[in-house]
Amino acid sequence: MVEQDSQSRVAAVVIMAAGAGTRMRSAIPKVLHRVAGKSMVALAIDTADALAPDRLVVVVGHQRELVAEHLAEVAPHVTIAVQEQPLGTGDAVRAGLSALPGVSGEVVVTSGDVPLLAPETLVDLVAAHRAEANAVTVLTAVVPDPTGYGRIVREGDEIARIVEQSDATDAELGLAEINAGIYVFDAATLGEGLAALQARNTQGELYLTDVIAHARAAGRRVGALMVADYLQTEGVNDRIQLAERAAELNRRILSRWMAEGVTVLDPATTWVHAGVDLAEDVTLLPGTSLEGATSVSRGAVIGPDTTLIDVEVGENARVLRTHAELAVIGPDVTVGPFSYLRPGTELAARAHVGAFVEMKKAVIGEGAKVPHLTYCGDAVVGAGSNIGAGTIFANYDGVGKYTTTVGEHSFVGSDSVLVAPVQIADGAYVAAGSTITVDVGPGELAVSRGQQRNIKGWVERKRAGTPSAQAAAAALAAHEQEATQMESGE
Ligand code: UD1
Ligand code: CA
């Protein structure tokens, strides 16, 4: 995230997010669809925050309750303004200004559906607005296909007006410079222009863009900042554009991390959310997805085919083909392949979790090992202990969940069931195949299983004529012959 820039502090930012987003064909509002792990409106707010606005207003309309609920969670500092009817962008900004009585100075207007807009671009737009002493400054771009955008009609270095696709003449349709829908307005100019708006156009809407012609008629300067990186201005109207913008933002996020010393073996199959933090010399292998507030420390290697959601990974850890959520993986820990770490898992330094192990609320001590085929839920395992293959921490009795504690340097034999609540002390052993229901004291060996009996001749009697019986007979004959030879001293 870009640092707040007090130099470009503005009076207010208004984010338009009231549109229906019909082409998304979705039960949820367009601006709540996610790109790089954040809703598009949250990304717009992050970007706007770079201007350190005195007030930040989000205009909601379509499914306003859902948007407002989301904003209360992710951006409690914003003011919500309601646009009752989708009467156009001019009406949306009117609704925004009604939450800013008496505002003066600079008002920045942006959209909640332009996820690639960089904070630096907004800062540059404000700087250009001031340097040129403009009443309005419009962010523009030259795009390969301007279809659907408002076109910029220039007059020297000023903008005369903006004409929408549906209102444009053939000559105007040929203009390649488009309106990104992102502006800085002098508050008074904006207020006057909005008051004068009329829906005299093919869409019968109140166009924010008409404020520009109004400002020019009043003798004010309207300038433009053309952004060379036109992808920043591209919006999202349907799911195809959503996927394209998401892929592009991901490429940009990965490029930034690569510049900061992260190796990404295959950027095409690696996804890193906007809120992730990576250190130098982290390596991301193909098929890795780092989500939420995941952080990875120096030297750690993640992947291939690994998803980490809100996970903290320590230095030089190795996480291979793993799915983990809300877990802490300590330094020099090795996890995987095929491990499943659920919320509340904490692995101390040098611990090892291996193949087909599922953990939940499991705190594993330094250097402890849970290498194979285990369910470890509601557990505390002390430093240096070893949990044998196939051990089950039976934490649930059908009603409640209970904790199992294994002390330090203890050894649980393979295929044991530890029935919680139960405690195995420091330096204790559990024999393989045991079902443990009673606490085991320090240094004790717990054995809980049937005594073994070997019944001679059983196969010969009960499975006569089978390959097993033939194999047994041959082996017995060979033993007998060996014994005879020994006796005769050969
Ligand atoms: C608008 C601009 C166009 C520009 C384009 C950039 C106008 C008249 N046209 O067109 O020049 O090239 O953006 O993407 O402004 N919204 C509301 N309430 C409304 C209507 C829209 O809040 O009543 C919001 C939408 O949610 C969206 C933004 O305003 O976030 C832009 O609306 P949209 O309908 O996409 O505008 P365009 O017609 O594309
Ligand atoms: Ca649009």
Short mmCIF file of C-alpha atoms and ligand atoms in Angstrom, two decimals:
data_model
loop_
_atom_site.label_atom_id
_atom_site.label_comp_id
_atom_site.label_asym_id
_atom_site.label_seq_id
_atom_site.Cartn_x
_atom_site.Cartn_y
_atom_site.Cartn_z
CA MET A 1 0.00 0.00 0.00
CA VAL A 2 1.16 3.49 -0.82
CA GLU A 3 1.92 5.81 2.06
CA GLN A 4 -0.56 8.62 2.63
CA ASP A 5 0.72 11.73 0.94
CA SER A 6 -0.02 14.80 3.04
CA GLN A 7 1.14 17.02 0.14
CA SER A 8 -1.84 15.89 -1.93
CA ARG A 9 -4.38 16.05 0.89
CA VAL A 10 -7.80 16.94 -0.56
CA ALA A 11 -11.08 18.04 1.00
CA ALA A 12 -13.02 14.98 -0.10
CA VAL A 13 -13.10 11.91 -2.29
CA VAL A 14 -16.44 10.66 -3.61
CA ILE A 15 -16.49 7.06 -4.84
CA MET A 16 -19.45 6.22 -7.08
CA ALA A 17 -20.69 2.73 -6.31
CA ALA A 18 -24.45 2.87 -6.73
CA GLY A 19 -24.82 1.34 -10.19
CA ALA A 20 -26.70 -1.92 -10.68
CA GLY A 21 -23.93 -3.72 -12.53
CA THR A 22 -26.56 -5.62 -14.52
CA ARG A 23 -24.04 -7.24 -16.84
CA MET A 24 -22.42 -9.06 -13.94
CA ARG A 25 -25.62 -11.15 -13.69
CA SER A 26 -25.06 -11.56 -9.99
CA ALA A 27 -26.98 -11.74 -6.74
CA ILE A 28 -24.34 -9.55 -5.13
CA PRO A 29 -23.56 -5.94 -6.12
CA LYS A 30 -20.78 -5.46 -8.66
CA VAL A 31 -18.49 -3.51 -6.32
CA LEU A 32 -18.48 -6.40 -3.83
CA HIS A 33 -16.94 -8.77 -6.36
CA ARG A 34 -13.35 -9.47 -5.40
CA VAL A 35 -10.09 -8.79 -7.17
CA ALA A 36 -6.81 -9.80 -5.50
CA GLY A 37 -8.76 -10.85 -2.43
CA LYS A 38 -10.47 -7.51 -1.83
CA SER A 39 -13.83 -6.18 -2.96
CA MET A 40 -13.47 -3.67 -5.78
CA VAL A 41 -14.93 -0.95 -3.54
CA ALA A 42 -12.35 -1.73 -0.83
CA LEU A 43 -9.58 -1.40 -3.45
CA ALA A 44 -11.04 1.95 -4.51
CA ILE A 45 -11.01 3.08 -0.88
CA ASP A 46 -7.38 1.95 -0.41
CA THR A 47 -6.42 3.95 -3.50
CA ALA A 48 -8.37 7.03 -2.36
CA ASP A 49 -6.77 6.85 1.10
CA ALA A 50 -3.44 7.74 -0.54
CA LEU A 51 -4.82 11.29 -0.90
CA ALA A 52 -5.49 11.53 2.85
CA PRO A 53 -8.91 13.11 2.19
CA ASP A 54 -10.59 14.95 5.04
CA ARG A 55 -13.77 13.09 4.09
CA LEU A 56 -14.23 9.91 2.09
CA VAL A 57 -17.77 9.31 0.79
CA VAL A 58 -19.01 6.16 -0.92
CA VAL A 59 -22.27 6.55 -2.86
CA VAL A 60 -24.37 3.39 -2.64
CA GLY A 61 -27.71 2.58 -4.20
CA HIS A 62 -28.29 -0.83 -5.72
CA GLN A 63 -28.39 -3.35 -2.82
CA ARG A 64 -27.15 -0.61 -0.54
CA GLU A 65 -27.56 -2.71 2.65
CA LEU A 66 -25.06 -5.28 1.42
CA VAL A 67 -22.54 -2.63 0.41
CA ALA A 68 -23.01 -0.67 3.64
CA GLU A 69 -22.58 -3.81 5.75
CA HIS A 70 -19.36 -4.63 3.93
CA LEU A 71 -18.04 -1.07 4.31
CA ALA A 72 -18.77 -1.06 8.04
CA GLU A 73 -16.51 -4.11 8.26
CA VAL A 74 -13.61 -3.18 5.97
CA ALA A 75 -13.65 0.65 5.99
CA PRO A 76 -15.45 2.06 9.02
CA HIS A 77 -13.89 5.49 8.34
CA VAL A 78 -15.96 6.14 5.20
CA THR A 79 -19.21 8.07 5.05
CA ILE A 80 -22.03 6.38 3.19
CA ALA A 81 -24.31 8.46 0.96
CA VAL A 82 -27.41 7.00 -0.66
CA GLN A 83 -28.48 7.55 -4.24
CA GLU A 84 -32.15 6.56 -4.26
CA GLN A 85 -32.52 5.98 -8.01
CA PRO A 86 -29.80 5.25 -10.59
CA LEU A 87 -30.35 8.50 -12.46
CA GLY A 88 -26.79 8.77 -13.71
CA THR A 89 -23.28 9.67 -12.55
CA GLY A 90 -24.24 13.34 -12.06
CA ASP A 91 -27.01 12.32 -9.69
CA ALA A 92 -24.63 9.95 -7.89
CA VAL A 93 -22.18 12.78 -7.18
CA ARG A 94 -25.07 15.02 -6.09
CA ALA A 95 -25.91 12.34 -3.53
CA GLY A 96 -22.25 12.27 -2.49
CA LEU A 97 -22.10 16.05 -2.01
CA SER A 98 -25.22 16.00 0.14
CA ALA A 99 -23.05 14.19 2.71
CA LEU A 100 -20.49 17.03 2.47
CA PRO A 101 -22.38 20.21 3.35
CA GLY A 102 -20.31 23.36 2.88
CA VAL A 103 -17.38 21.49 1.32
CA SER A 104 -14.79 23.70 -0.31
CA GLY A 105 -11.48 23.05 -2.01
CA GLU A 106 -10.75 19.93 -4.04
CA VAL A 107 -13.22 17.09 -4.49
CA VAL A 108 -11.90 13.96 -6.19
CA VAL A 109 -14.47 11.69 -7.86
CA THR A 110 -13.67 8.06 -8.69
CA SER A 111 -15.54 4.82 -9.34
CA GLY A 112 -15.85 1.64 -7.32
CA ASP A 113 -15.23 -0.56 -10.35
CA VAL A 114 -11.75 0.47 -11.55
CA PRO A 115 -9.54 -1.96 -9.62
CA LEU A 116 -6.22 -1.26 -11.36
CA LEU A 117 -6.11 2.48 -10.62
CA ALA A 118 -2.83 3.12 -8.79
CA PRO A 119 -2.68 5.52 -5.84
CA GLU A 120 0.26 7.28 -7.52
CA THR A 121 -2.00 8.17 -10.46
CA LEU A 122 -4.50 9.91 -8.19
CA VAL A 123 -1.62 11.79 -6.56
CA ASP A 124 -0.38 12.83 -10.02
CA LEU A 125 -3.89 13.92 -11.02
CA VAL A 126 -4.15 16.22 -7.99
CA ALA A 127 -0.65 17.59 -8.70
CA ALA A 128 -1.60 18.38 -12.32
CA HIS A 129 -4.84 20.02 -11.14
CA ARG A 130 -2.84 22.36 -8.89
CA ALA A 131 0.03 23.02 -11.29
CA GLU A 132 -2.39 24.08 -14.04
CA ALA A 133 -4.74 25.90 -11.63
CA ASN A 134 -7.67 23.99 -13.12
CA ALA A 135 -11.29 24.08 -12.03
CA VAL A 136 -11.64 20.49 -13.28
CA THR A 137 -8.96 17.94 -14.18
CA VAL A 138 -9.97 14.72 -15.92
CA LEU A 139 -7.97 11.49 -16.02
CA THR A 140 -7.84 10.31 -19.63
CA ALA A 141 -6.19 7.54 -21.61
CA VAL A 142 -5.77 6.39 -25.17
CA VAL A 143 -7.11 2.85 -25.32
CA PRO A 144 -7.00 0.25 -28.09
CA ASP A 145 -10.81 0.04 -28.20
CA PRO A 146 -12.65 3.15 -26.96
CA THR A 147 -16.11 1.62 -27.53
CA GLY A 148 -18.47 2.42 -24.66
CA TYR A 149 -16.35 5.14 -23.07
CA GLY A 150 -17.00 8.85 -23.07
CA ARG A 151 -14.72 10.56 -25.65
CA ILE A 152 -12.58 13.58 -24.83
CA VAL A 153 -13.21 16.52 -27.15
CA ARG A 154 -10.08 18.68 -26.89
CA GLU A 155 -9.57 22.36 -27.46
CA GLY A 156 -5.84 22.93 -27.29
CA ASP A 157 -4.55 21.62 -23.98
CA GLU A 158 -8.01 22.01 -22.45
CA ILE A 159 -11.05 19.74 -22.63
CA ALA A 160 -14.07 21.36 -24.31
CA ARG A 161 -16.50 18.60 -23.35
CA ILE A 162 -16.95 14.86 -22.97
CA VAL A 163 -19.37 13.08 -25.26
CA GLU A 164 -20.84 9.68 -24.40
CA GLN A 165 -20.74 6.80 -26.89
CA SER A 166 -24.50 6.88 -27.48
CA ASP A 167 -24.57 10.63 -28.05
CA ALA A 168 -21.46 10.89 -30.24
CA THR A 169 -21.24 11.75 -33.92
CA ASP A 170 -19.23 9.47 -36.22
CA ALA A 171 -16.35 11.93 -36.07
CA GLU A 172 -16.44 11.94 -32.27
CA LEU A 173 -16.54 8.14 -32.18
CA GLY A 174 -13.20 8.24 -33.96
CA LEU A 175 -11.55 9.96 -31.00
CA ALA A 176 -9.21 7.59 -29.21
CA GLU A 177 -8.80 9.53 -25.97
CA ILE A 178 -11.34 8.41 -23.37
CA ASN A 179 -12.67 9.64 -20.06
CA ALA A 180 -11.52 7.32 -17.27
CA GLY A 181 -14.33 8.56 -15.04
CA ILE A 182 -11.85 9.90 -12.46
CA TYR A 183 -11.68 13.63 -11.78
CA VAL A 184 -10.55 16.43 -9.49
CA PHE A 185 -13.12 19.24 -9.17
CA ASP A 186 -13.05 22.58 -7.51
CA ALA A 187 -15.96 22.10 -5.09
CA ALA A 188 -17.78 25.31 -6.11
CA THR A 189 -17.47 24.52 -9.83
CA LEU A 190 -18.79 21.02 -9.17
CA GLY A 191 -21.73 22.26 -7.09
CA GLU A 192 -22.75 24.83 -9.72
CA GLY A 193 -22.40 22.36 -12.58
CA LEU A 194 -24.41 19.66 -10.81
CA ALA A 195 -27.19 22.12 -10.01
CA ALA A 196 -27.51 22.93 -13.70
CA LEU A 197 -27.58 19.32 -14.99
CA GLN A 198 -30.36 18.21 -17.28
CA ALA A 199 -31.02 14.76 -18.65
CA ARG A 200 -30.96 15.90 -22.27
CA ASN A 201 -29.27 12.86 -23.82
CA THR A 202 -30.07 9.50 -25.38
CA GLN A 203 -29.89 7.69 -22.02
CA GLY A 204 -32.09 10.19 -20.16
CA GLU A 205 -29.47 10.32 -17.40
CA LEU A 206 -27.83 13.11 -15.45
CA TYR A 207 -24.27 13.05 -16.73
CA LEU A 208 -21.47 14.12 -14.40
CA THR A 209 -19.47 14.80 -17.55
CA ASP A 210 -21.78 17.70 -18.45
CA VAL A 211 -20.22 19.63 -15.55
CA ILE A 212 -17.21 20.10 -17.81
CA ALA A 213 -19.00 22.00 -20.58
CA HIS A 214 -20.73 24.05 -17.87
CA ALA A 215 -17.40 24.98 -16.27
CA ARG A 216 -15.97 25.97 -19.65
CA ALA A 217 -19.02 28.15 -20.39
CA ALA A 218 -18.39 29.88 -17.05
CA GLY A 219 -14.85 30.62 -18.21
CA ARG A 220 -13.05 28.09 -16.01
CA ARG A 221 -10.08 25.92 -16.97
CA VAL A 222 -10.63 22.20 -17.58
CA GLY A 223 -7.42 20.22 -17.98
CA ALA A 224 -6.51 16.57 -18.47
CA LEU A 225 -3.93 14.14 -17.21
CA MET A 226 -3.38 11.39 -19.73
CA VAL A 227 -2.14 8.19 -18.11
CA ALA A 228 0.15 6.19 -20.41
CA ASP A 229 -0.59 2.97 -18.57
CA TYR A 230 -4.16 2.81 -19.89
CA LEU A 231 -4.95 -0.49 -18.17
CA GLN A 232 -5.26 1.48 -14.92
CA THR A 233 -8.39 3.15 -16.27
CA GLU A 234 -10.21 -0.01 -17.35
CA GLY A 235 -13.38 -0.82 -15.48
CA VAL A 236 -15.31 -3.99 -14.79
CA ASN A 237 -18.75 -4.40 -16.33
CA ASP A 238 -18.99 -8.19 -16.69
CA ARG A 239 -17.31 -11.38 -15.46
CA ILE A 240 -14.93 -11.53 -18.41
CA GLN A 241 -13.55 -8.10 -17.54
CA LEU A 242 -13.49 -9.13 -13.88
CA ALA A 243 -11.20 -12.06 -14.74
CA GLU A 244 -9.02 -9.90 -17.02
CA ARG A 245 -8.56 -7.15 -14.42
CA ALA A 246 -7.89 -9.73 -11.71
CA ALA A 247 -5.20 -11.41 -13.85
CA GLU A 248 -3.62 -8.04 -14.61
CA LEU A 249 -3.63 -6.90 -10.98
CA ASN A 250 -2.10 -10.24 -10.02
CA ARG A 251 0.66 -9.75 -12.62
CA ARG A 252 1.34 -6.30 -11.16
CA ILE A 253 1.42 -7.60 -7.60
CA LEU A 254 3.83 -10.38 -8.61
CA SER A 255 6.05 -7.95 -10.53
CA ARG A 256 6.29 -5.75 -7.46
CA TRP A 257 7.30 -8.73 -5.28
CA MET A 258 9.81 -9.95 -7.85
CA ALA A 259 11.35 -6.46 -7.85
CA GLU A 260 11.60 -6.80 -4.08
CA GLY A 261 13.50 -10.08 -4.26
CA VAL A 262 10.86 -12.82 -4.41
CA THR A 263 11.37 -15.67 -6.88
CA VAL A 264 8.15 -16.59 -8.70
CA LEU A 265 8.73 -19.65 -10.83
CA ASP A 266 5.49 -19.44 -12.79
CA PRO A 267 3.64 -16.12 -12.56
CA ALA A 268 0.79 -17.51 -14.66
CA THR A 269 -0.26 -20.00 -11.97
CA THR A 270 0.75 -18.04 -8.87
CA TRP A 271 -1.82 -15.81 -7.15
CA VAL A 272 -0.96 -13.33 -4.43
CA HIS A 273 -3.61 -11.19 -2.77
CA ALA A 274 -3.18 -7.47 -2.25
CA GLY A 275 -2.89 -7.89 1.55
CA VAL A 276 -0.01 -10.41 1.49
CA ASP A 277 3.49 -9.60 2.74
CA LEU A 278 6.60 -11.34 1.41
CA ALA A 279 10.27 -11.06 2.40
CA GLU A 280 13.38 -11.17 0.24
CA ASP A 281 14.43 -14.59 -1.01
CA VAL A 282 11.04 -16.15 -0.64
CA THR A 283 10.40 -18.67 -3.44
CA LEU A 284 6.91 -19.32 -4.80
CA LEU A 285 6.54 -22.51 -6.85
CA PRO A 286 3.81 -23.11 -9.49
CA GLY A 287 0.20 -23.37 -8.36
CA THR A 288 0.68 -21.34 -5.20
CA SER A 289 -2.08 -19.08 -3.91
CA LEU A 290 -1.34 -16.73 -1.02
CA GLU A 291 -4.49 -15.16 0.34
CA GLY A 292 -5.77 -12.71 2.93
CA ALA A 293 -3.16 -11.43 5.35
CA THR A 294 -0.61 -14.19 4.71
CA SER A 295 3.01 -13.29 5.40
CA VAL A 296 6.10 -15.25 4.42
CA SER A 297 9.56 -14.65 5.90
CA ARG A 298 12.96 -14.70 4.25
CA GLY A 299 14.15 -17.90 2.60
CA ALA A 300 10.88 -19.81 2.86
CA VAL A 301 9.84 -21.95 -0.12
CA ILE A 302 6.10 -22.33 -0.80
CA GLY A 303 4.50 -24.76 -3.23
CA PRO A 304 3.94 -26.23 -5.67
CA ASP A 305 0.14 -26.44 -5.41
CA THR A 306 -0.24 -24.75 -2.05
CA THR A 307 -2.97 -22.43 -0.72
CA LEU A 308 -2.26 -20.35 2.37
CA ILE A 309 -5.06 -18.17 3.79
CA ASP A 310 -4.11 -15.81 6.63
CA VAL A 311 -1.03 -17.88 7.41
CA GLU A 312 2.25 -16.69 8.93
CA VAL A 313 5.30 -18.54 7.61
CA GLY A 314 8.68 -18.27 9.36
CA GLU A 315 12.17 -18.03 7.89
CA ASN A 316 13.41 -20.90 5.76
CA ALA A 317 10.26 -22.93 6.23
CA ARG A 318 9.32 -25.38 3.50
CA VAL A 319 5.60 -25.74 2.71
CA LEU A 320 4.90 -28.31 0.03
CA ARG A 321 1.47 -29.15 -1.51
CA THR A 322 -0.43 -27.88 1.49
CA HIS A 323 -3.74 -26.20 2.28
CA ALA A 324 -3.59 -24.02 5.40
CA GLU A 325 -5.77 -21.38 6.98
CA LEU A 326 -5.19 -19.16 10.05
CA ALA A 327 -2.08 -21.12 10.97
CA VAL A 328 1.39 -20.14 12.17
CA ILE A 329 4.27 -22.05 10.60
CA GLY A 330 7.51 -21.36 12.47
CA PRO A 331 11.05 -20.97 11.18
CA ASP A 332 12.72 -24.02 9.58
CA VAL A 333 9.47 -25.98 9.78
CA THR A 334 8.70 -28.47 7.03
CA VAL A 335 5.09 -29.11 6.03
CA GLY A 336 3.73 -31.52 3.42
CA PRO A 337 3.25 -32.89 0.93
CA PHE A 338 -0.54 -33.15 1.29
CA SER A 339 -0.98 -31.55 4.70
CA TYR A 340 -4.15 -29.76 5.83
CA LEU A 341 -3.65 -27.14 8.54
CA ARG A 342 -6.90 -25.71 9.88
CA PRO A 343 -7.36 -22.62 12.06
CA GLY A 344 -5.44 -22.52 15.30
CA THR A 345 -2.51 -24.65 14.14
CA GLU A 346 0.83 -23.41 15.45
CA LEU A 347 4.06 -25.13 14.51
CA ALA A 348 7.14 -24.10 16.50
CA ALA A 349 10.62 -23.91 15.00
CA ARG A 350 11.92 -27.02 13.21
CA ALA A 351 8.68 -28.95 13.66
CA HIS A 352 7.68 -31.32 10.88
CA VAL A 353 4.20 -32.16 9.62
CA GLY A 354 4.09 -34.72 6.87
CA ALA A 355 1.87 -36.41 4.33
CA PHE A 356 -1.88 -36.77 4.92
CA VAL A 357 -1.87 -35.04 8.27
CA GLU A 358 -4.84 -32.87 9.26
CA MET A 359 -4.43 -30.43 12.14
CA LYS A 360 -6.88 -28.15 13.91
CA LYS A 361 -6.09 -26.05 17.00
CA ALA A 362 -2.89 -28.01 17.35
CA VAL A 363 0.16 -26.48 19.02
CA ILE A 364 3.26 -28.42 18.04
CA GLY A 365 6.50 -27.81 19.95
CA GLU A 366 10.00 -27.17 18.67
CA GLY A 367 11.39 -29.99 16.60
CA ALA A 368 8.35 -32.21 17.20
CA LYS A 369 7.29 -34.48 14.37
CA VAL A 370 3.90 -35.57 13.09
CA PRO A 371 5.10 -37.20 9.92
CA HIS A 372 2.37 -39.44 8.50
CA LEU A 373 -1.39 -40.02 8.22
CA THR A 374 -2.59 -38.35 11.41
CA TYR A 375 -5.59 -36.36 12.62
CA CYS A 376 -4.38 -33.96 15.29
CA GLY A 377 -7.22 -31.80 16.63
CA ASP A 378 -7.30 -29.82 19.88
CA ALA A 379 -3.81 -30.95 20.76
CA VAL A 380 -0.65 -29.74 22.42
CA VAL A 381 2.51 -31.64 21.53
CA GLY A 382 5.72 -30.81 23.40
CA ALA A 383 9.15 -30.12 21.95
CA GLY A 384 11.02 -33.05 20.46
CA SER A 385 8.12 -35.50 20.58
CA ASN A 386 7.28 -37.93 17.80
CA ILE A 387 3.75 -38.88 16.82
CA GLY A 388 3.70 -42.21 14.96
CA ALA A 389 2.04 -42.89 11.64
CA GLY A 390 -1.73 -43.15 11.74
CA THR A 391 -2.22 -41.65 15.19
CA ILE A 392 -5.66 -40.18 15.82
CA PHE A 393 -6.28 -37.49 18.40
CA ALA A 394 -9.93 -38.35 19.14
CA ASN A 395 -11.09 -34.92 20.26
CA TYR A 396 -14.85 -35.23 19.84
CA ASP A 397 -17.26 -37.40 21.82
CA GLY A 398 -20.27 -36.47 19.74
CA VAL A 399 -21.14 -33.55 22.01
CA GLY A 400 -18.05 -31.66 23.13
CA LYS A 401 -14.45 -31.19 22.00
CA TYR A 402 -11.56 -31.91 24.39
CA THR A 403 -7.83 -31.38 24.42
CA THR A 404 -5.03 -33.95 24.38
CA THR A 405 -1.62 -33.00 25.71
CA VAL A 406 1.60 -34.82 24.85
CA GLY A 407 4.66 -33.69 26.82
CA GLU A 408 8.22 -33.08 25.65
CA HIS A 409 10.35 -35.81 24.12
CA SER A 410 7.55 -38.31 24.26
CA PHE A 411 6.88 -41.03 21.72
CA VAL A 412 3.48 -42.12 20.51
CA GLY A 413 3.64 -45.41 18.57
CA SER A 414 1.93 -45.82 15.21
CA ASP A 415 -1.80 -46.40 14.92
CA SER A 416 -2.62 -45.15 18.40
CA VAL A 417 -5.85 -43.45 19.38
CA LEU A 418 -5.53 -40.77 22.07
CA VAL A 419 -9.04 -40.28 23.46
CA ALA A 420 -9.40 -36.72 24.79
CA PRO A 421 -9.25 -35.39 27.39
CA VAL A 422 -6.03 -37.23 28.16
CA GLN A 423 -2.45 -36.29 29.04
CA ILE A 424 0.76 -38.02 28.13
CA ALA A 425 3.57 -36.65 30.28
CA ASP A 426 7.13 -35.64 29.35
CA GLY A 427 9.38 -38.51 28.33
CA ALA A 428 6.52 -41.03 28.13
CA TYR A 429 5.95 -43.77 25.56
CA VAL A 430 2.77 -45.18 24.04
CA ALA A 431 3.07 -48.60 22.41
CA ALA A 432 1.97 -48.87 18.80
CA GLY A 433 -1.69 -49.73 18.33
CA SER A 434 -2.78 -48.52 21.75
CA THR A 435 -6.03 -46.80 22.61
CA ILE A 436 -5.20 -44.35 25.40
CA THR A 437 -7.99 -43.24 27.72
CA VAL A 438 -6.01 -42.83 30.93
CA ASP A 439 -3.19 -40.32 31.59
CA VAL A 440 0.37 -41.63 31.12
CA GLY A 441 2.99 -40.46 33.66
CA PRO A 442 6.57 -39.30 33.02
CA GLY A 443 8.79 -42.08 31.77
CA GLU A 444 5.98 -44.64 31.65
CA LEU A 445 5.21 -46.95 28.74
CA ALA A 446 1.49 -47.33 28.12
CA VAL A 447 0.40 -50.48 26.32
CA SER A 448 -3.25 -50.99 25.63
CA ARG A 449 -4.00 -53.82 23.23
CA GLY A 450 -4.79 -57.56 23.16
CA GLN A 451 -2.03 -60.08 23.99
CA GLN A 452 -0.73 -61.72 20.79
CA ARG A 453 -1.36 -65.53 20.32
CA ASN A 454 0.23 -67.58 17.49
CA ILE A 455 -1.81 -70.72 16.70
CA LYS A 456 0.38 -73.41 15.13
CA GLY A 457 -0.94 -75.35 12.09
CA TRP A 458 -4.00 -73.12 11.64
CA VAL A 459 -3.46 -72.49 7.92
CA GLU A 460 -2.85 -76.20 7.17
CA ARG A 461 -6.13 -77.09 8.93
CA LYS A 462 -8.38 -74.21 7.91
CA ARG A 463 -6.98 -73.26 4.49
CA ALA A 464 -5.83 -76.59 3.14
CA GLY A 465 -4.89 -76.61 -0.55
CA THR A 466 -4.52 -72.83 -0.86
CA PRO A 467 -1.30 -71.16 -2.08
CA SER A 468 -0.89 -69.96 1.55
CA ALA A 469 -0.97 -73.56 2.80
CA GLN A 470 1.55 -74.61 0.08
CA ALA A 471 3.87 -71.70 0.93
CA ALA A 472 3.68 -72.54 4.64
CA ALA A 473 4.41 -76.26 3.99
CA ALA A 474 7.42 -75.42 1.82
CA ALA A 475 8.82 -73.03 4.44
CA LEU A 476 8.32 -75.58 7.23
CA ALA A 477 10.02 -78.33 5.17
CA ALA A 478 12.99 -76.04 4.49
CA HIS A 479 13.32 -75.26 8.19
CA GLU A 480 13.22 -78.96 9.03
CA GLN A 481 15.91 -79.80 6.48
CA GLU A 482 18.11 -77.02 7.84
CA ALA A 483 17.65 -78.33 11.36
CA THR A 484 18.59 -81.91 10.26
CA GLN A 485 21.73 -80.67 8.52
CA MET A 486 22.76 -78.73 11.63
CA GLU A 487 22.30 -81.88 13.74
CA SER A 488 24.38 -84.07 11.44
CA GLY A 489 27.09 -81.42 11.50
CA GLU A 490 27.23 -80.92 7.69
C1 UD1 B 1 -18.98 6.86 -17.31
C2 UD1 B 1 -18.72 8.20 -17.96
C3 UD1 B 1 -17.88 7.96 -19.21
C4 UD1 B 1 -16.60 7.27 -18.86
C5 UD1 B 1 -16.89 5.98 -18.09
C6 UD1 B 1 -15.60 5.41 -17.56
C7 UD1 B 1 -20.66 9.55 -17.50
C8 UD1 B 1 -21.92 10.13 -18.04
N1 UD1 B 1 -19.97 8.79 -18.33
O1 UD1 B 1 -19.76 6.11 -18.20
O2 UD1 B 1 -17.59 9.21 -19.84
O3 UD1 B 1 -15.85 6.97 -20.02
O4 UD1 B 1 -17.75 6.23 -16.97
O5 UD1 B 1 -15.84 4.12 -17.05
O6 UD1 B 1 -20.34 9.79 -16.35
N2 UD1 B 1 -23.03 5.08 -10.96
C9 UD1 B 1 -23.77 5.45 -9.87
N3 UD1 B 1 -25.05 5.88 -10.06
C10 UD1 B 1 -25.60 6.00 -11.29
C11 UD1 B 1 -24.82 5.63 -12.40
C12 UD1 B 1 -23.53 5.16 -12.21
O7 UD1 B 1 -23.31 5.36 -8.73
O8 UD1 B 1 -26.76 6.42 -11.37
C13 UD1 B 1 -21.67 4.59 -10.74
C14 UD1 B 1 -21.47 3.17 -11.19
O9 UD1 B 1 -21.72 2.28 -10.11
C15 UD1 B 1 -19.99 3.17 -11.57
C16 UD1 B 1 -19.76 4.59 -12.06
O10 UD1 B 1 -20.79 5.36 -11.51
O11 UD1 B 1 -19.17 2.91 -10.46
C17 UD1 B 1 -19.75 4.68 -13.56
O12 UD1 B 1 -21.01 4.28 -14.01
P1 UD1 B 1 -21.22 3.60 -15.41
O13 UD1 B 1 -22.64 3.33 -15.62
O14 UD1 B 1 -20.29 2.47 -15.57
O15 UD1 B 1 -20.78 4.81 -16.36
P2 UD1 B 1 -20.55 4.72 -17.88
O16 UD1 B 1 -21.83 4.79 -18.57
O17 UD1 B 1 -19.65 3.60 -18.17
CA CA B 2 -18.63 1.79 -16.90
#
